[in-house]
Amino acid sequence: MKIIRSPAAMTAWSEGLRREGVTIGLVPTMGALHEGHRSLIREARLQCDALVVSIFVNPTQFGPREDLTKYPRPLSHDRAICRQEGVDVCFEPTVEAMYPAGFQTTVIVPAVARRWEGEARPHHFAGVATVVTKLFGMVRPHRALFGQKDFQQSVLVQQLVKDLNLGVDIVVRPTVREQDGLAMSSRNIYLSPNERRRAVVLYKGLQTGAKVIRTGETDARIIRSAMTQVIKGEPTLTIDYLAVCDPTTLEPLSTVRPKTLLLGAARIGTVRLIDNLAVSAIQGQRNY
Ligand code: AMP
C-alpha cells in the first residue's frame, strides 16, 4: 500500500491510472477507522479497480468549541486496517497542503445544510462540502462511498456533485451498528462504560418511531412524541433534535410519506450522538 501525502502526487497517481481505463474508488474518512469505515472500504474494493482511502481530520468542519484537538488519530492502526482491506493508497494530506496560505473558497449547499446538523453546528457543512470538493479534485475518483450514518452529509454530497457537475458516482451504504444497536462512530471511545450502556437509547427511540409508523400511524407529532418519550426515559441523554422528515429534502413532515426519515441527535456527557432510520410506511416493507 502506498502512503501519499502530497496532493500533486495523489493527482498524478490517479491520472496515470485513469488514462489506462482503471476505475478509482475513494472512501473519505477522518481516520480512527472502525467497522463502519471498514464496510465502506470493503464495498469500494468490490466496486472499483483501484482504491484510495483518505484520512484527514478536517479543521474547517469543527466548531471553535468542538473536539478538533482531541479527535483520535491512531494512524498506524488506520494504516493497518487499510492494508488488511487491500487499499491501494492511503492519502494523508497535511492541513497546510489542504489549506495553504491564501486559500479562500468555500462551497455552500444552503438548503440541505440549513436544518438539523447544520443548525446545531454552524459552518460544519461548509467545511464538509469544501473538503469533499477538494478531495475529489485531488483524487479524481470515479466513485466515492459514504455512510448513511451521516445521512444529511450524504444528501449534501449528492447535491453538490450534481450542482457542480463533478462527475463522481456517489454510493451510500447502510449504518454499521454495535451488537446492541448503537451506531459505530469514532467518537464512541469518549463514552464512559456507563454512558456507553445508555447511549443506545437514541437508536431505541428511532426504532420506536419506526414501529409506530408500521402500526399505520401517519401523524408526525405522534411519532415524534413516541420517540421523545423513549429517549427522555434515559435522563443522562439530552435531545438536540428528533425529526420526522423527507429523506430527499430533509424538510420536516407533518404526515409520513411512503419513505420517511427519522433523524436524531442527543448529547450524553461530552459526546454528541447522531443517528437515523429510513422507514418505509408501505405495508409489509421494513426499513430501507
Ligand atoms: P468519518 O471518519 O466520521 O468522517 O466518516 C467517514 C465515512 O464513514 C463517512 O461517509 C461516514 O458516514 C461513514 N461512517 C461513519 N460511521 C459509520 C457507520 N457506523 N456505518 C457506516 N458508515 C459510517
Short mmCIF file of C-alpha atoms and ligand atoms in Angstrom, two decimals:
data_model
loop_
_atom_site.label_atom_id
_atom_site.label_comp_id
_atom_site.label_asym_id
_atom_site.label_seq_id
_atom_site.Cartn_x
_atom_site.Cartn_y
_atom_site.Cartn_z
CA MET A 1 0.00 0.00 0.00
CA LYS A 2 1.27 3.44 -0.93
CA ILE A 3 1.07 6.31 1.53
CA ILE A 4 0.71 9.60 -0.31
CA ARG A 5 0.78 12.92 1.49
CA SER A 6 1.17 15.42 -1.33
CA PRO A 7 -1.96 16.41 -3.29
CA ALA A 8 0.06 16.75 -6.50
CA ALA A 9 1.46 13.21 -6.13
CA MET A 10 -2.07 11.93 -5.41
CA THR A 11 -3.45 13.50 -8.60
CA ALA A 12 -0.52 12.23 -10.67
CA TRP A 13 -1.12 8.65 -9.42
CA SER A 14 -4.83 8.82 -10.25
CA GLU A 15 -4.37 10.48 -13.63
CA GLY A 16 -1.92 7.76 -14.66
CA LEU A 17 -4.48 5.06 -13.86
CA ARG A 18 -7.41 6.93 -15.41
CA ARG A 19 -5.53 7.08 -18.70
CA GLU A 20 -5.31 3.29 -18.61
CA GLY A 21 -9.07 2.97 -18.02
CA VAL A 22 -8.75 1.90 -14.38
CA THR A 23 -11.76 2.85 -12.19
CA ILE A 24 -10.78 4.63 -8.99
CA GLY A 25 -12.80 4.44 -5.78
CA LEU A 26 -12.47 6.84 -2.85
CA VAL A 27 -13.56 6.43 0.77
CA PRO A 28 -13.09 9.78 2.52
CA THR A 29 -12.56 9.48 6.29
CA MET A 30 -11.21 11.36 9.27
CA GLY A 31 -9.40 8.20 10.46
CA ALA A 32 -9.93 6.36 13.76
CA LEU A 33 -11.30 3.65 11.50
CA HIS A 34 -13.92 1.22 12.78
CA GLU A 35 -16.22 -1.41 11.28
CA GLY A 36 -18.40 1.28 9.68
CA HIS A 37 -15.44 2.57 7.69
CA ARG A 38 -14.33 -0.98 7.00
CA SER A 39 -17.68 -1.82 5.39
CA LEU A 40 -17.31 1.17 3.04
CA ILE A 41 -13.74 0.14 2.19
CA ARG A 42 -14.79 -3.48 1.50
CA GLU A 43 -17.63 -2.40 -0.74
CA ALA A 44 -15.38 0.04 -2.59
CA ARG A 45 -12.81 -2.74 -3.03
CA LEU A 46 -15.51 -4.82 -4.77
CA GLN A 47 -16.82 -1.99 -6.92
CA CYS A 48 -13.59 -0.34 -8.13
CA ASP A 49 -10.27 -1.43 -9.66
CA ALA A 50 -8.11 0.89 -7.56
CA LEU A 51 -8.95 2.11 -4.10
CA VAL A 52 -7.95 5.25 -2.20
CA VAL A 53 -8.84 5.89 1.43
CA SER A 54 -8.26 9.46 2.55
CA ILE A 55 -7.51 10.19 6.19
CA PHE A 56 -7.81 13.86 7.01
CA VAL A 57 -9.17 15.43 10.18
CA ASN A 58 -10.63 18.48 8.52
CA PRO A 59 -10.33 21.50 10.83
CA THR A 60 -12.87 23.60 8.93
CA GLN A 61 -15.76 21.29 9.80
CA PHE A 62 -15.19 21.62 13.56
CA GLY A 63 -16.70 24.47 15.56
CA PRO A 64 -14.49 26.52 17.94
CA ARG A 65 -15.80 24.64 20.99
CA GLU A 66 -15.65 21.19 19.39
CA ASP A 67 -13.16 18.36 19.74
CA LEU A 68 -10.66 19.06 16.90
CA THR A 69 -7.53 18.85 19.04
CA LYS A 70 -8.60 15.74 20.92
CA TYR A 71 -10.12 13.93 17.91
CA PRO A 72 -8.47 10.44 17.89
CA ARG A 73 -5.63 9.99 15.38
CA PRO A 74 -4.45 6.35 15.63
CA LEU A 75 -2.60 6.49 12.33
CA SER A 76 -0.72 3.19 12.47
CA HIS A 77 -3.93 1.33 13.40
CA ASP A 78 -5.71 3.03 10.50
CA ARG A 79 -2.97 2.14 8.04
CA ALA A 80 -3.05 -1.47 9.25
CA ILE A 81 -6.81 -1.67 8.55
CA CYS A 82 -6.28 -0.20 5.09
CA ARG A 83 -3.55 -2.74 4.39
CA GLN A 84 -5.77 -5.61 5.59
CA GLU A 85 -8.55 -4.49 3.28
CA GLY A 86 -6.35 -4.23 0.19
CA VAL A 87 -6.40 -0.44 -0.11
CA ASP A 88 -4.00 0.80 -2.81
CA VAL A 89 -3.38 4.29 -1.48
CA CYS A 90 -3.79 5.85 1.94
CA PHE A 91 -4.00 9.56 1.16
CA GLU A 92 -2.98 11.63 4.18
CA PRO A 93 -2.70 15.29 3.20
CA THR A 94 -1.50 17.80 5.78
CA VAL A 95 -3.61 20.76 6.89
CA GLU A 96 -1.06 23.09 5.25
CA ALA A 97 -1.36 21.26 1.91
CA MET A 98 -5.15 21.34 2.11
CA TYR A 99 -5.43 24.98 3.13
CA PRO A 100 -2.28 26.78 2.01
CA ALA A 101 -1.80 30.49 2.71
CA GLY A 102 -4.20 32.48 0.57
CA PHE A 103 -6.88 29.78 0.44
CA GLN A 104 -10.29 31.46 0.19
CA THR A 105 -13.02 29.39 -1.50
CA THR A 106 -15.93 27.87 0.42
CA VAL A 107 -18.56 25.53 -1.02
CA ILE A 108 -22.03 26.06 0.46
CA VAL A 109 -25.08 23.87 -0.17
CA PRO A 110 -27.58 26.12 1.57
CA ALA A 111 -30.91 24.30 1.65
CA VAL A 112 -29.62 20.84 2.54
CA ALA A 113 -27.35 22.30 5.24
CA ARG A 114 -29.95 24.56 6.82
CA ARG A 115 -31.55 22.25 9.35
CA TRP A 116 -30.57 19.61 11.93
CA GLU A 117 -26.78 19.18 11.99
CA GLY A 118 -26.44 22.47 10.13
CA GLU A 119 -28.36 24.27 12.85
CA ALA A 120 -26.54 22.52 15.69
CA ARG A 121 -23.11 23.00 14.08
CA PRO A 122 -22.91 26.27 12.11
CA HIS A 123 -20.21 26.15 9.36
CA HIS A 124 -19.89 22.36 9.71
CA PHE A 125 -21.38 21.57 6.31
CA ALA A 126 -19.49 24.35 4.53
CA GLY A 127 -16.35 22.66 5.86
CA VAL A 128 -17.55 19.24 4.71
CA ALA A 129 -18.66 20.42 1.24
CA THR A 130 -15.39 22.28 0.69
CA VAL A 131 -13.12 19.43 1.77
CA VAL A 132 -15.09 16.82 -0.21
CA THR A 133 -14.84 19.01 -3.33
CA LYS A 134 -11.11 19.38 -2.77
CA LEU A 135 -10.61 15.64 -2.15
CA PHE A 136 -12.48 14.88 -5.38
CA GLY A 137 -10.24 17.36 -7.21
CA MET A 138 -7.09 15.79 -5.77
CA VAL A 139 -8.03 12.10 -6.04
CA ARG A 140 -10.20 12.34 -9.21
CA PRO A 141 -12.24 9.23 -8.26
CA HIS A 142 -14.89 7.69 -10.49
CA ARG A 143 -16.86 6.67 -7.40
CA ALA A 144 -16.93 7.69 -3.74
CA LEU A 145 -18.59 5.87 -0.87
CA PHE A 146 -20.28 7.45 2.14
CA GLY A 147 -22.17 6.11 5.17
CA GLN A 148 -25.87 6.51 5.84
CA LYS A 149 -24.85 7.14 9.47
CA ASP A 150 -24.29 10.76 8.39
CA PHE A 151 -27.48 10.94 6.35
CA GLN A 152 -27.59 14.70 5.94
CA GLN A 153 -23.94 14.69 4.84
CA SER A 154 -24.69 12.05 2.20
CA VAL A 155 -27.58 14.14 0.81
CA LEU A 156 -25.33 17.20 0.78
CA VAL A 157 -22.57 15.40 -1.12
CA GLN A 158 -25.03 14.09 -3.71
CA GLN A 159 -26.43 17.59 -4.20
CA LEU A 160 -23.02 19.19 -4.57
CA VAL A 161 -21.83 16.59 -7.09
CA LYS A 162 -24.97 17.22 -9.13
CA ASP A 163 -24.83 21.02 -8.87
CA LEU A 164 -21.12 21.30 -9.70
CA ASN A 165 -21.09 18.51 -12.33
CA LEU A 166 -18.25 16.79 -10.52
CA GLY A 167 -18.88 13.52 -12.35
CA VAL A 168 -18.31 11.31 -9.30
CA ASP A 169 -20.69 8.44 -8.71
CA ILE A 170 -21.84 8.60 -5.05
CA VAL A 171 -22.69 5.36 -3.24
CA VAL A 172 -24.32 5.45 0.21
CA ARG A 173 -24.02 2.37 2.40
CA PRO A 174 -26.03 1.31 5.48
CA THR A 175 -25.04 2.20 9.03
CA VAL A 176 -22.94 -0.42 10.80
CA ARG A 177 -24.01 -0.88 14.43
CA GLU A 178 -22.67 -2.40 17.61
CA GLN A 179 -24.46 -5.54 18.83
CA ASP A 180 -26.91 -3.56 20.94
CA GLY A 181 -27.71 -1.23 18.00
CA LEU A 182 -25.54 1.81 18.80
CA ALA A 183 -24.27 3.28 15.51
CA MET A 184 -20.49 2.92 15.30
CA SER A 185 -18.64 6.20 15.50
CA SER A 186 -15.04 7.28 16.05
CA ARG A 187 -16.33 9.39 18.95
CA ASN A 188 -17.82 6.41 20.85
CA ILE A 189 -14.42 5.88 22.52
CA TYR A 190 -15.11 9.02 24.57
CA LEU A 191 -18.09 7.31 26.24
CA SER A 192 -17.56 6.00 29.78
CA PRO A 193 -18.76 2.38 30.26
CA ASN A 194 -21.88 3.72 31.95
CA GLU A 195 -22.58 6.24 29.15
CA ARG A 196 -21.86 3.57 26.56
CA ARG A 197 -24.62 1.35 28.02
CA ARG A 198 -27.10 4.22 27.94
CA ALA A 199 -26.14 5.66 24.55
CA VAL A 200 -28.17 3.03 22.69
CA VAL A 201 -31.37 4.76 23.82
CA LEU A 202 -31.14 7.18 20.86
CA TYR A 203 -31.42 4.22 18.47
CA LYS A 204 -34.17 2.69 20.60
CA GLY A 205 -36.11 5.93 20.25
CA LEU A 206 -35.75 5.86 16.47
CA GLN A 207 -36.79 2.21 16.42
CA THR A 208 -39.89 3.10 18.41
CA GLY A 209 -40.72 5.77 15.80
CA ALA A 210 -40.36 3.17 13.04
CA LYS A 211 -42.62 0.76 14.92
CA VAL A 212 -45.29 3.40 15.40
CA ILE A 213 -45.18 4.15 11.65
CA ARG A 214 -45.55 0.47 10.87
CA THR A 215 -48.68 0.27 13.00
CA GLY A 216 -50.21 2.69 10.48
CA GLU A 217 -49.72 5.97 12.36
CA THR A 218 -49.13 8.84 9.94
CA ASP A 219 -49.18 11.90 12.24
CA ALA A 220 -45.56 13.08 12.64
CA ARG A 221 -46.36 14.75 16.00
CA ILE A 222 -47.47 11.43 17.47
CA ILE A 223 -44.41 9.67 16.07
CA ARG A 224 -42.05 12.34 17.43
CA SER A 225 -43.66 12.23 20.81
CA ALA A 226 -43.31 8.42 20.97
CA MET A 227 -39.58 8.78 20.15
CA THR A 228 -39.16 11.61 22.66
CA GLN A 229 -40.78 9.61 25.44
CA VAL A 230 -38.34 6.70 24.98
CA ILE A 231 -35.28 8.95 24.94
CA LYS A 232 -36.44 11.11 27.86
CA GLY A 233 -36.81 7.86 29.82
CA GLU A 234 -32.99 7.92 29.96
CA PRO A 235 -32.25 11.22 31.73
CA THR A 236 -28.49 11.11 31.00
CA LEU A 237 -29.33 11.83 27.35
CA THR A 238 -30.22 15.37 26.27
CA ILE A 239 -32.08 15.56 22.99
CA ASP A 240 -30.66 18.03 20.43
CA TYR A 241 -33.31 17.27 17.83
CA LEU A 242 -35.66 14.50 16.77
CA ALA A 243 -37.24 14.79 13.35
CA VAL A 244 -39.66 13.07 11.05
CA CYS A 245 -38.62 14.29 7.64
CA ASP A 246 -38.46 13.82 3.90
CA PRO A 247 -35.32 11.80 3.03
CA THR A 248 -34.67 13.86 -0.10
CA THR A 249 -35.18 17.44 1.07
CA LEU A 250 -34.71 16.79 4.82
CA GLU A 251 -37.66 19.12 5.44
CA PRO A 252 -39.89 18.12 8.38
CA LEU A 253 -43.12 16.33 7.52
CA SER A 254 -46.47 16.66 9.24
CA THR A 255 -47.71 13.39 7.72
CA VAL A 256 -45.45 10.43 6.94
CA ARG A 257 -44.79 9.52 3.32
CA PRO A 258 -44.09 6.09 1.79
CA LYS A 259 -40.44 6.85 2.51
CA THR A 260 -39.78 8.76 5.70
CA LEU A 261 -36.56 9.53 7.51
CA LEU A 262 -36.31 9.58 11.30
CA LEU A 263 -33.35 11.69 12.35
CA GLY A 264 -32.00 12.25 15.82
CA ALA A 265 -29.14 13.79 17.78
CA ALA A 266 -28.56 13.71 21.52
CA ARG A 267 -25.81 14.51 23.97
CA ILE A 268 -24.52 12.24 26.71
CA GLY A 269 -21.68 13.55 28.86
CA THR A 270 -19.33 15.30 26.43
CA VAL A 271 -20.34 13.15 23.46
CA ARG A 272 -22.84 14.10 20.78
CA LEU A 273 -24.56 11.11 19.17
CA ILE A 274 -26.32 11.24 15.81
CA ASP A 275 -28.36 8.51 14.18
CA ASN A 276 -31.19 7.96 11.73
CA LEU A 277 -33.57 5.35 10.39
CA ALA A 278 -35.11 5.37 6.94
CA VAL A 279 -38.57 3.86 7.26
CA SER A 280 -40.94 2.55 4.65
CA ALA A 281 -44.57 3.25 5.52
CA ILE A 282 -45.71 0.83 2.84
CA GLN A 283 -47.45 -2.16 4.43
CA GLY A 284 -45.22 -5.20 4.65
CA GLN A 285 -41.97 -3.31 3.94
CA ARG A 286 -39.37 -2.80 6.63
CA ASN A 287 -36.79 -0.06 6.94
CA TYR A 288 -34.99 0.70 3.71
P1 AMP B 1 -15.79 9.98 9.43
O1 AMP B 1 -14.45 9.36 9.56
O2 AMP B 1 -16.56 10.01 10.70
O3 AMP B 1 -15.74 11.33 8.73
O4 AMP B 1 -16.63 9.05 8.46
C1 AMP B 1 -16.14 8.68 7.20
C2 AMP B 1 -17.23 7.95 6.45
O5 AMP B 1 -17.61 6.78 7.19
C3 AMP B 1 -18.50 8.80 6.29
O6 AMP B 1 -19.04 8.57 4.99
C4 AMP B 1 -19.40 8.25 7.36
O7 AMP B 1 -20.77 8.41 7.08
C5 AMP B 1 -19.01 6.78 7.35
N1 AMP B 1 -19.39 6.14 8.61
C6 AMP B 1 -19.12 6.58 9.87
N2 AMP B 1 -19.69 5.75 10.78
C7 AMP B 1 -20.33 4.79 10.08
C8 AMP B 1 -21.12 3.65 10.45
N3 AMP B 1 -21.35 3.34 11.71
N4 AMP B 1 -21.62 2.89 9.45
C9 AMP B 1 -21.38 3.19 8.15
N5 AMP B 1 -20.65 4.23 7.74
C10 AMP B 1 -20.13 5.04 8.69
#
